[in-house]
Coordinates of C-alpha atoms and ligand atoms in Angstrom, one line a residue:
X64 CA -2.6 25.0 -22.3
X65 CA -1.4 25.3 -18.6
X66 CA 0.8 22.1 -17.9
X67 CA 0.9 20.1 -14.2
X68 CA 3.9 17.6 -13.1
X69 CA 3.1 15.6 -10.1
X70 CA 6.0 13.8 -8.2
X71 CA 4.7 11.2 -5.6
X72 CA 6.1 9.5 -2.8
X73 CA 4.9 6.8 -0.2
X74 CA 2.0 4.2 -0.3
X75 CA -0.5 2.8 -3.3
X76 CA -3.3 5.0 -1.6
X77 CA -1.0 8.2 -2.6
X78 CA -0.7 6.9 -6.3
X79 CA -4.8 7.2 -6.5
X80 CA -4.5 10.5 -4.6
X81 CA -2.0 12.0 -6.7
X82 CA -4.6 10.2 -9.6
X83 CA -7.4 12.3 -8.1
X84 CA -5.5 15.2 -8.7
X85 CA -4.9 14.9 -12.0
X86 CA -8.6 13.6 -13.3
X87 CA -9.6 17.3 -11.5
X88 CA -6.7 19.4 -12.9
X89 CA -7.2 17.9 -16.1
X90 CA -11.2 18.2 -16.1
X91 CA -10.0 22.3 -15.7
X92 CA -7.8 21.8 -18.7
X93 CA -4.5 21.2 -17.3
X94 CA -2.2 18.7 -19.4
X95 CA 0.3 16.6 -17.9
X96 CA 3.9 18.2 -18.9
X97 CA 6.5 16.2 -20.5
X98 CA 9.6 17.2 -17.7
X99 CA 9.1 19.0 -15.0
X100 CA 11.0 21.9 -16.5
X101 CA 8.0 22.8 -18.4
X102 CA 5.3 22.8 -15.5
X103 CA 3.3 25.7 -14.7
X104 CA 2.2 24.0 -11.9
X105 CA 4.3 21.1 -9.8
X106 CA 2.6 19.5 -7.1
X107 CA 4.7 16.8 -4.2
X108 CA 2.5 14.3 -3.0
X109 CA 4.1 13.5 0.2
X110 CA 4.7 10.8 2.8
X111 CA 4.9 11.1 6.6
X112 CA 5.2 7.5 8.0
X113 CA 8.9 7.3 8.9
X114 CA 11.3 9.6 9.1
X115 CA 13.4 9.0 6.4
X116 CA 10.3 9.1 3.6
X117 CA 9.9 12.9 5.3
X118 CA 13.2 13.6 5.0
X119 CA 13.4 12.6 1.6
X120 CA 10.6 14.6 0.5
X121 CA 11.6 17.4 2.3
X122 CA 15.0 17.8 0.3
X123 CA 13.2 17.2 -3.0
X124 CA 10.8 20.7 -2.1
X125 CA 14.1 22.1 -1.5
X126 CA 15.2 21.6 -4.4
X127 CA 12.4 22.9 -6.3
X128 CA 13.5 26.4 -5.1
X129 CA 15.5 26.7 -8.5
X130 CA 12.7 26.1 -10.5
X131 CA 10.8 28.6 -9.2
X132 CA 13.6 31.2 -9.0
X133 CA 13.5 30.7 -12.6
X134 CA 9.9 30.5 -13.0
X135 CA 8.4 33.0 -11.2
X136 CA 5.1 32.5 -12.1
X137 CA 5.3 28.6 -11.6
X138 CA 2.5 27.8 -8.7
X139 CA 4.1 25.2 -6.3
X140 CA 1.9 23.0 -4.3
X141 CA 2.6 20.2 -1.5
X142 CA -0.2 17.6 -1.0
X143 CA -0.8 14.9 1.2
X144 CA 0.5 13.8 4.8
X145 CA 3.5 16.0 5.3
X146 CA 2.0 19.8 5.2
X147 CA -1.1 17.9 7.2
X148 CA 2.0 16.8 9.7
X149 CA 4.0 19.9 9.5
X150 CA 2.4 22.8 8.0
X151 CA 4.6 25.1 10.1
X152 CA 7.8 23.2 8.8
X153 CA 6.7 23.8 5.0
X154 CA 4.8 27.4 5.3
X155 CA 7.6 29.4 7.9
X156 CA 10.6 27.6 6.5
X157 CA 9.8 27.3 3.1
X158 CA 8.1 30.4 2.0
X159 CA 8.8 29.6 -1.9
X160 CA 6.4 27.1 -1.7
X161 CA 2.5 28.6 -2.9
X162 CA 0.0 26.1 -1.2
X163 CA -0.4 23.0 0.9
X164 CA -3.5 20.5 0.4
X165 CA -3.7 17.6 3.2
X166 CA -5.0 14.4 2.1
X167 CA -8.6 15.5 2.5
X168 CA -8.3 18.6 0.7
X169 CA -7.1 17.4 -2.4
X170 CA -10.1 18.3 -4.2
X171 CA -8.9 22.0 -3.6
X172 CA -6.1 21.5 -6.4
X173 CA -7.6 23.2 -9.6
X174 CA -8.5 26.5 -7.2
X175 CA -4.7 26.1 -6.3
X176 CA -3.2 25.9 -9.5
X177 CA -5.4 28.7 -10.7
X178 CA -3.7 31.3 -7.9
X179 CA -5.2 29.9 -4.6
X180 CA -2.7 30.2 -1.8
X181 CA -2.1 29.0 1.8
X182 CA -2.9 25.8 3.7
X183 CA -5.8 23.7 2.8
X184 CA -5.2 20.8 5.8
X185 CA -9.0 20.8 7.6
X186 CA -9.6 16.5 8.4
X187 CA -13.3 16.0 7.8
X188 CA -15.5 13.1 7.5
X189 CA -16.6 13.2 3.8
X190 CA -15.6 10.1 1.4
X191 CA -13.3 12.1 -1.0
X192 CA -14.0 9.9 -4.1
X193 CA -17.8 9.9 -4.3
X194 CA -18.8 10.8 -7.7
X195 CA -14.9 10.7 -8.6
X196 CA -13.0 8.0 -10.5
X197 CA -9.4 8.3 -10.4
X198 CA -8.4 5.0 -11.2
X199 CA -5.7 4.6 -13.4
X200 CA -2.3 3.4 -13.5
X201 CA 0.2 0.7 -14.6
X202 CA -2.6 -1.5 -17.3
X203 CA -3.7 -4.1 -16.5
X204 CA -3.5 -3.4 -13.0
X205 CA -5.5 -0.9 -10.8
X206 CA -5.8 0.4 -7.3
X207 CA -8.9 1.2 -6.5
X208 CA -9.8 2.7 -3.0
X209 CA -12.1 1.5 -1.1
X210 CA -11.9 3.8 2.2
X211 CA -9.5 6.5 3.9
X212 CA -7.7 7.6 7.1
X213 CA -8.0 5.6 10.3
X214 CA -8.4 5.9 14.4
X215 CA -7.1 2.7 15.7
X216 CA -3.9 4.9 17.0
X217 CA -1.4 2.0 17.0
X218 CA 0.7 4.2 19.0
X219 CA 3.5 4.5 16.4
X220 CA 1.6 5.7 13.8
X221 CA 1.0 8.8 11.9
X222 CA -1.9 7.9 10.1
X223 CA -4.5 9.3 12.6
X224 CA -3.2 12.2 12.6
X225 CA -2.6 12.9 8.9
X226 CA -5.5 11.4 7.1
X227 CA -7.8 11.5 10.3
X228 CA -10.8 9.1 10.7
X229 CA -11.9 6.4 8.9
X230 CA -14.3 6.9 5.6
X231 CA -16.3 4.5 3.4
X232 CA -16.8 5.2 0.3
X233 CA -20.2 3.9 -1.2
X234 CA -20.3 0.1 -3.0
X235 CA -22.1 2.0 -5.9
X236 CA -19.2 4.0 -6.2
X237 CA -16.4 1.3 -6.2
X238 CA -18.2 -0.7 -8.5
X239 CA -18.8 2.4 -10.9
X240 CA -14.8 2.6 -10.7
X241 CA -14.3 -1.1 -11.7
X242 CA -16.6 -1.4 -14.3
X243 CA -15.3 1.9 -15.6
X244 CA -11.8 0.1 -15.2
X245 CA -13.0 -3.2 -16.7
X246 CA -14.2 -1.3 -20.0
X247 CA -10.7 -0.1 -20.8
X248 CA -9.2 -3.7 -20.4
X249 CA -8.1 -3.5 -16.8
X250 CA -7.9 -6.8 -15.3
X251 CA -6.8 -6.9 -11.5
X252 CA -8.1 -4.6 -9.4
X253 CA -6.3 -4.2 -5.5
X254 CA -8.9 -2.6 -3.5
X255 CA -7.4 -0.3 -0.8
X256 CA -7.8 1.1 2.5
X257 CA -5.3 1.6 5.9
X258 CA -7.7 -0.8 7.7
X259 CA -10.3 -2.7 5.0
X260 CA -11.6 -5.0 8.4
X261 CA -13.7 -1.8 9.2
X262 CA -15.0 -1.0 5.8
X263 CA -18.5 -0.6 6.2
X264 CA -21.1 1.5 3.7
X265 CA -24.6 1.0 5.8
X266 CA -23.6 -2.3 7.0
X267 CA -22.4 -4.1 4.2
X268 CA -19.1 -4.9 5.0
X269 CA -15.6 -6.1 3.4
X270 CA -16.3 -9.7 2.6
X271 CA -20.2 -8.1 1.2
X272 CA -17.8 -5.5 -0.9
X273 CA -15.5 -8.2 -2.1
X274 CA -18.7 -10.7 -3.2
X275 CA -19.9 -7.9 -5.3
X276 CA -16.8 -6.9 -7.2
X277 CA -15.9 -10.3 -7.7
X278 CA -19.2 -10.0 -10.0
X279 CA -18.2 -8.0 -12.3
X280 CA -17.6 -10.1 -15.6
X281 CA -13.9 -8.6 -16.8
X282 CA -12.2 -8.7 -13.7
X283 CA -10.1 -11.6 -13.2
X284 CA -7.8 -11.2 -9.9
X285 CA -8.9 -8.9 -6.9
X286 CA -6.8 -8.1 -4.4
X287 CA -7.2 -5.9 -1.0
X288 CA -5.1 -4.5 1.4
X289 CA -4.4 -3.6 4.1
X290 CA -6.2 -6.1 7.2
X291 CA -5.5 -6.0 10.9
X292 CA -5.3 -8.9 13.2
X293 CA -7.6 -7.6 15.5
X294 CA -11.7 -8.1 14.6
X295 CA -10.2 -9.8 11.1
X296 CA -13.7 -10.7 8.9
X297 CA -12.9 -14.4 9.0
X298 CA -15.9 -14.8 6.6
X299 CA -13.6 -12.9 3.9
X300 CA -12.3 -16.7 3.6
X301 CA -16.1 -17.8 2.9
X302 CA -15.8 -15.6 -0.3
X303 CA -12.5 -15.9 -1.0
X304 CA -13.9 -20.0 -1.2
X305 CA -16.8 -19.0 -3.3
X306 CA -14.9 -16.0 -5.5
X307 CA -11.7 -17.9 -7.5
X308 CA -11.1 -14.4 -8.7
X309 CA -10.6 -13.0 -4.9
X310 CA -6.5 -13.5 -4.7
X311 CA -5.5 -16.1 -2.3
X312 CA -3.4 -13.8 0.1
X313 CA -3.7 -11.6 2.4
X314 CA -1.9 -8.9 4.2
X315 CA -1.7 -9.1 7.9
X316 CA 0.8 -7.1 9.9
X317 CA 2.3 -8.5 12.8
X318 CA 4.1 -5.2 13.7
X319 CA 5.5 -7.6 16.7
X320 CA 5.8 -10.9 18.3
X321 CA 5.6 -10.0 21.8
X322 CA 2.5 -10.1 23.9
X323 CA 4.2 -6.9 25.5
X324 CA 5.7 -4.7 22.8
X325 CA 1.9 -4.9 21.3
X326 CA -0.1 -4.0 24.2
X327 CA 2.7 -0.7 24.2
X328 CA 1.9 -0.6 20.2
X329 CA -1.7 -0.9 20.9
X330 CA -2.4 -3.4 18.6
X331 CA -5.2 -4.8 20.9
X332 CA -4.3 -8.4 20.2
X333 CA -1.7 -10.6 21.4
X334 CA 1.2 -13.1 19.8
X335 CA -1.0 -16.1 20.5
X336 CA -4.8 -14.4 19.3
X337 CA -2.2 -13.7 15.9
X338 CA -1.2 -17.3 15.9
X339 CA -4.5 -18.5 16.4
X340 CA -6.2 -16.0 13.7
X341 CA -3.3 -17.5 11.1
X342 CA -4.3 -21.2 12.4
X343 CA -8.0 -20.8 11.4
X344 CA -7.2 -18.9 8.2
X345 CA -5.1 -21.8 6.7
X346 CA -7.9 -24.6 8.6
X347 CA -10.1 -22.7 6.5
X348 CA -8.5 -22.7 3.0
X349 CA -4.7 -24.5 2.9
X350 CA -2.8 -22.9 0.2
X351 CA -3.1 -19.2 0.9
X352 CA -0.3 -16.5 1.3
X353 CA 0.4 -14.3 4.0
X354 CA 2.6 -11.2 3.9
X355 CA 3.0 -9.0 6.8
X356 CA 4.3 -5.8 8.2
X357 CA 6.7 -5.8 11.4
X358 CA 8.6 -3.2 13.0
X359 CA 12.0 -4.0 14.8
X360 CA 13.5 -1.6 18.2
X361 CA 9.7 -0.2 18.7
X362 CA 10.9 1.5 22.8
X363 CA 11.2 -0.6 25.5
X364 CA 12.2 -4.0 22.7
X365 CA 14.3 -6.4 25.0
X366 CA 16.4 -9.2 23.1
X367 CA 13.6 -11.3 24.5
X368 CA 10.8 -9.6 22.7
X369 CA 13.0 -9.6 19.6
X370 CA 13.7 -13.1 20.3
X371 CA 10.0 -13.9 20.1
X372 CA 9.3 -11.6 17.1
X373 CA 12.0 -14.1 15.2
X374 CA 10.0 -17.3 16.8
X375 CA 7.0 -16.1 15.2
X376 CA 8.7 -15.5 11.5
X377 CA 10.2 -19.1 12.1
X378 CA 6.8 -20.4 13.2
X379 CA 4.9 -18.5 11.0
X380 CA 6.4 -18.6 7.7
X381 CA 5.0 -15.7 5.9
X382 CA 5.3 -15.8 2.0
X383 CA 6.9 -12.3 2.6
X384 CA 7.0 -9.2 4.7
X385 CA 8.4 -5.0 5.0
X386 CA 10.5 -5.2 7.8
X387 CA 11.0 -1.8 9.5
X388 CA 13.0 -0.3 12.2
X389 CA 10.5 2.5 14.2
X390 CA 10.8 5.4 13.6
X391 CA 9.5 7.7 15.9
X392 CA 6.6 10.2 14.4
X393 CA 5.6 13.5 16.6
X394 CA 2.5 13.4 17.9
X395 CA 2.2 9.9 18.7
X396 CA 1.7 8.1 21.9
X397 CA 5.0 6.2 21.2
X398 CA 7.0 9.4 20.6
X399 CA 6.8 9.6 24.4
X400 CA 8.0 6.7 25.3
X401 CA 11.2 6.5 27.1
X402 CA 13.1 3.6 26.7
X403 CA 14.4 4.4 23.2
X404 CA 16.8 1.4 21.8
X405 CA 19.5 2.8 19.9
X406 CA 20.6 3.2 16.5
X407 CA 22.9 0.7 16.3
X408 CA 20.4 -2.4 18.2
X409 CA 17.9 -1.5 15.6
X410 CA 19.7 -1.7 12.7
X411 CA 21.5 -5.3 13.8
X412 CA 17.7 -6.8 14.8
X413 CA 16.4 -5.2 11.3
X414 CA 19.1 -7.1 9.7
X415 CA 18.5 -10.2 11.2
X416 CA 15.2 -10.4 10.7
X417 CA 15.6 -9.4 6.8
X418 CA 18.1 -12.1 6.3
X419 CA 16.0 -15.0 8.1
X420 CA 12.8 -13.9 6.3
X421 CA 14.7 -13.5 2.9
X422 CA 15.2 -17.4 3.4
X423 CA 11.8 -18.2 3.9
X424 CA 11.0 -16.1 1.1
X425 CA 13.2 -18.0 -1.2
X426 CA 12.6 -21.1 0.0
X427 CA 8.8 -20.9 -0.4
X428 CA 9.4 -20.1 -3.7
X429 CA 11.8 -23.4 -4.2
X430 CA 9.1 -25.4 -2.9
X431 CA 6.8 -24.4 -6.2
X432 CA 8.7 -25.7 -8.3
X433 CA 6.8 -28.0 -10.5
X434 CA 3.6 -26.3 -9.3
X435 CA 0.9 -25.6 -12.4
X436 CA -0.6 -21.7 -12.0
X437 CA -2.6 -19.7 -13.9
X438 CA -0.7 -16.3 -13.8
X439 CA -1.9 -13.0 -15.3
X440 CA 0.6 -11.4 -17.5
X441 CA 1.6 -7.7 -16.5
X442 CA 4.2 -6.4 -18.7
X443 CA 7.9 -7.6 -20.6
X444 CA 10.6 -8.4 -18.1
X445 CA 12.8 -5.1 -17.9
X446 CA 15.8 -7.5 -17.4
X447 CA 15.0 -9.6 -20.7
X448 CA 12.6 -8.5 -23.5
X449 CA 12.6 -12.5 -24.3
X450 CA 10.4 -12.9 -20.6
X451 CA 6.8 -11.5 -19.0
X452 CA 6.3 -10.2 -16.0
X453 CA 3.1 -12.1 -14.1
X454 CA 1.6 -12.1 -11.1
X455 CA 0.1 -15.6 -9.8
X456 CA -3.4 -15.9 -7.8
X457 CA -1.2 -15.6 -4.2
X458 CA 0.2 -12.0 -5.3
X459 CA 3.7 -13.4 -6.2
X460 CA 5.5 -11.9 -8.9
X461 CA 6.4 -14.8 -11.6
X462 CA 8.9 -14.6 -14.3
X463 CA 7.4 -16.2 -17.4
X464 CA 9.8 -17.6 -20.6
X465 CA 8.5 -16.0 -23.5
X466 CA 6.6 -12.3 -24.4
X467 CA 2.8 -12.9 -24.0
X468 CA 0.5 -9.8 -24.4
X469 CA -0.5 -8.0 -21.1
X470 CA -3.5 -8.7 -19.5
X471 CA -4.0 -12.4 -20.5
X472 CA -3.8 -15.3 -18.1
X473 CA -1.4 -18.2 -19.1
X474 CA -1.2 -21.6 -17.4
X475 CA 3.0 -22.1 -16.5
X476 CA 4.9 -24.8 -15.1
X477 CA 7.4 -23.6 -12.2
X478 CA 10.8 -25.2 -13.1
X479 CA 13.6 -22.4 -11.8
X480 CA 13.8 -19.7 -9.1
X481 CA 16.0 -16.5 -10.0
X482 CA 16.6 -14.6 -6.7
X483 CA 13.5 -14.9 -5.2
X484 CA 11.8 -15.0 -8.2
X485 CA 9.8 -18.0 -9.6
X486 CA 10.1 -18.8 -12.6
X487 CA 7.5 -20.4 -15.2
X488 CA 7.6 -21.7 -18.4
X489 CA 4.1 -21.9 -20.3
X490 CA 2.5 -25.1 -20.9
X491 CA 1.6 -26.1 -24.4
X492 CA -1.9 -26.6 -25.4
X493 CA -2.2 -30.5 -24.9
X494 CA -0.4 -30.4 -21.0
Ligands
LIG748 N1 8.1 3.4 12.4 C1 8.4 2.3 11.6 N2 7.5 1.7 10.9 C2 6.2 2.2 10.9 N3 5.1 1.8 10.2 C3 4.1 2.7 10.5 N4 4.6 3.6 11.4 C4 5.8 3.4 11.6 C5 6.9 4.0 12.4 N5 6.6 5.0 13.1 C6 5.0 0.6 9.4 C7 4.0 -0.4 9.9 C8 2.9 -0.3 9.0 C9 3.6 0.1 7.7 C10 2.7 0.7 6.7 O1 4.6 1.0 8.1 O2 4.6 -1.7 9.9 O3 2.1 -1.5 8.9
LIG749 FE1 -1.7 3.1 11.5 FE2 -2.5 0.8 10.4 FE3 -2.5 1.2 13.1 FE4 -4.3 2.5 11.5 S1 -4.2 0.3 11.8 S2 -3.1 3.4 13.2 S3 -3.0 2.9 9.7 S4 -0.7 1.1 11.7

């Protein structure tokens, strides 16, 4: 039997795409290999949002020239956003490699493995998943998504131009994957998209989609990610309300606390429509979690704008955010921008924000202690086999005392904080 390897790098969504991949190559036959010594077929499911992530990649191809220098015969594929980016980069430069799939050709991999070769990176409008459940992953969690690609052209972003523009996939669909995944025991399910705010299959939008996975009997946490500021479904709070199993927290990048660098971003909202969107979520429901995305020396980033970027952490007081210096990506609006701020500003602002949010961070998670929550257990502490890993109802990881079988919810008292990590010890039956 032909044997695949599959090396990913970047976001969740390319975990379920490099998933895709294998449900196909292993509908054909294809068995997962052990090492990737043994492939006949390796596959790099690639990253293009910064710089660095490309780079990276970009050495690890390299280095799969020895492999197939001794494996002649090996067929060598690279998939997702990088060959989409720069298929010249990969084809001229790197002729050892056999075939490139961007992230809406993926469903070309089995006539790849099977002697295929050449670029496969046309962006068209068809859901990729329909009839397709990939799902699968670390139990008894599962990604699950929910839509692709995106056109809002934050100017910064390589998105549009890698996965192209946005696709739905059908409710029917999702919920086939969930139930599918609730039959094998999964239990929390994080639905995905780059922008969930414009899901929409004929109308019925994200807080609709939420209501009707939050339906399905085995699931007990659901998560979703990622929202933007602008046109944010406030009624997602309605259901969040209604739907204890809808996780209290949600994902809301910032990017930037200045009115000006986000107009230059082109975010299409400003600091204060941000502050007042965060005002009327927690009005709405009290105890929720915010996390956010924000990106430090975007061109053109006075101290002043930094200043207020660090105002709104202050003010703010997300639960936690991926802090980011920019990193600028060819073909976007950004990339064009004079202005630049150099190495060295970036890296001081990056640092500064990290170590004020890192406070918040901890602190917030000193302030729980003594706080009762129901946490789902995911897995033994890799630290200490004597301690679960769990994940409570705002998305934070919780260390809990004692080994407790994966997939069940247990009730825990908070009484330590390692790191940034709460910790919980479980409450006996008559507390
Ligand atoms: N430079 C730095 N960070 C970026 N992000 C996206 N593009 C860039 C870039 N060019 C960050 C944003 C986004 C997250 C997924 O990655 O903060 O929300
Ligand atoms: Fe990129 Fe997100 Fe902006 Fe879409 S909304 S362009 S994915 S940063």
């Amino acid at each position: 039997m032909k044997q695949y390897y599959i090396l990913t790098y970047g976001c969740q969504m390319n975990t379920y795409d490099s998933h895709l991949m294998e449900l196909l190559l292993e509908e054909h036959g294809y068995v997962q290999a052990g090492d990737i010594e043994h492939a006949d077929v390796v596959i790099v499911n690639t990253c293009a949002v910064r710089e660095h992530a490309v780079k990276r990649v970009l050495s690890r191809i390299d280095s799969l020239k020895t492999l197939k220098r001794k494996n002649p015969s090996l067929r060598l594929g690279i998939a997702g956003c990088v060959p989409q980016q720069l298929k010249a980069r990969i084809t001229k430069k790197r002729p050892f490699v056999d075939f490139i799939l961007g992230p809406d050709n993926l469903k070309d991999v089995v006539m790849c493995a099977q002697g295929a070769s050449g670029l496969f990176v046309d962006l068209n409008d068809t859901p990729l998943y329909s009839d397709l459940y990939p799902a699968n992953g670390d139990f008894p969690e599962a990604y699950v998504s929910v839509m692709r690609g995106c056109i809002n052209f934050c100017s910064y972003c390589i998105v549009p131009y890698t996965r192209g523009k946005d696709k739905s996939r059908r409710i029917h669909d999702i919920k086939r994957e969930v139930e599918k995944l609730a039959l094998k025991g999964y239990k929390r399910i994080v639905l995905l998209g780059q922008n969930v705010n414009n899901y929409d299959d004929h109308e019925k939008r994200l807080p609709h989609l939420l209501s009707e996975i939050a339906h399905i009997n085995a699931i007990e946490r659901i998560g979703f990610l990622t929202s933007h500021p602008a046109f944010f479904p406030i009624e997602v709070i309605d259901v969040m309300k209604e739907e204890p199993k809808i996780e209290k927290c949600i994902h809301l990048p910032l990017q930037s606390g200045s009115s000006k660098i986000l107009r230059r971003m082109n975010r299409i909202y400003t600091k204060d429509h941000y502050r007042e969107l965060i005002n009327e979520i927690r009005t709405r429901i009290d105890d929720i979690a915010l996390t956010t995305d924000i990106i430090v020396g975007f061109p053109g980033e006075t101290e002043d704008d930094f200043s207020e970027t660090m105002e709104m952490v202050n003010g703010i007081r997300f639960d936690s955010a991926y802090m980011f210096q920019y990193s600028p990506r060819r073909f976007t609006l950004a990339s064009t921008y004079c202005s630049s701020i150099d190495t060295e500003t970036r890296m001081r602002r990056l640092h500064e924000l990290i170590r004020v949010q890192s406070e918040i961070t901890r602190q917030k998670s000193n302030a729980s202690r003594g706080r009762i929550l129901d946490v789902l257990i995911i897995g033994e502490n890799e630290k200490n086999y004597l301690e679960s890993n769990a994940i409570s109802v705002y998305n934070k990881r919780i260390v809990v005392q004692g080994r407790f079988e994966s997939g069940t919810i247990r009730k825990v008292r908070i009484i330590d904080v390692k790191g940034w990590t709460p910790v919980g010890k479980p409450l006996q039956e008559h507390e």
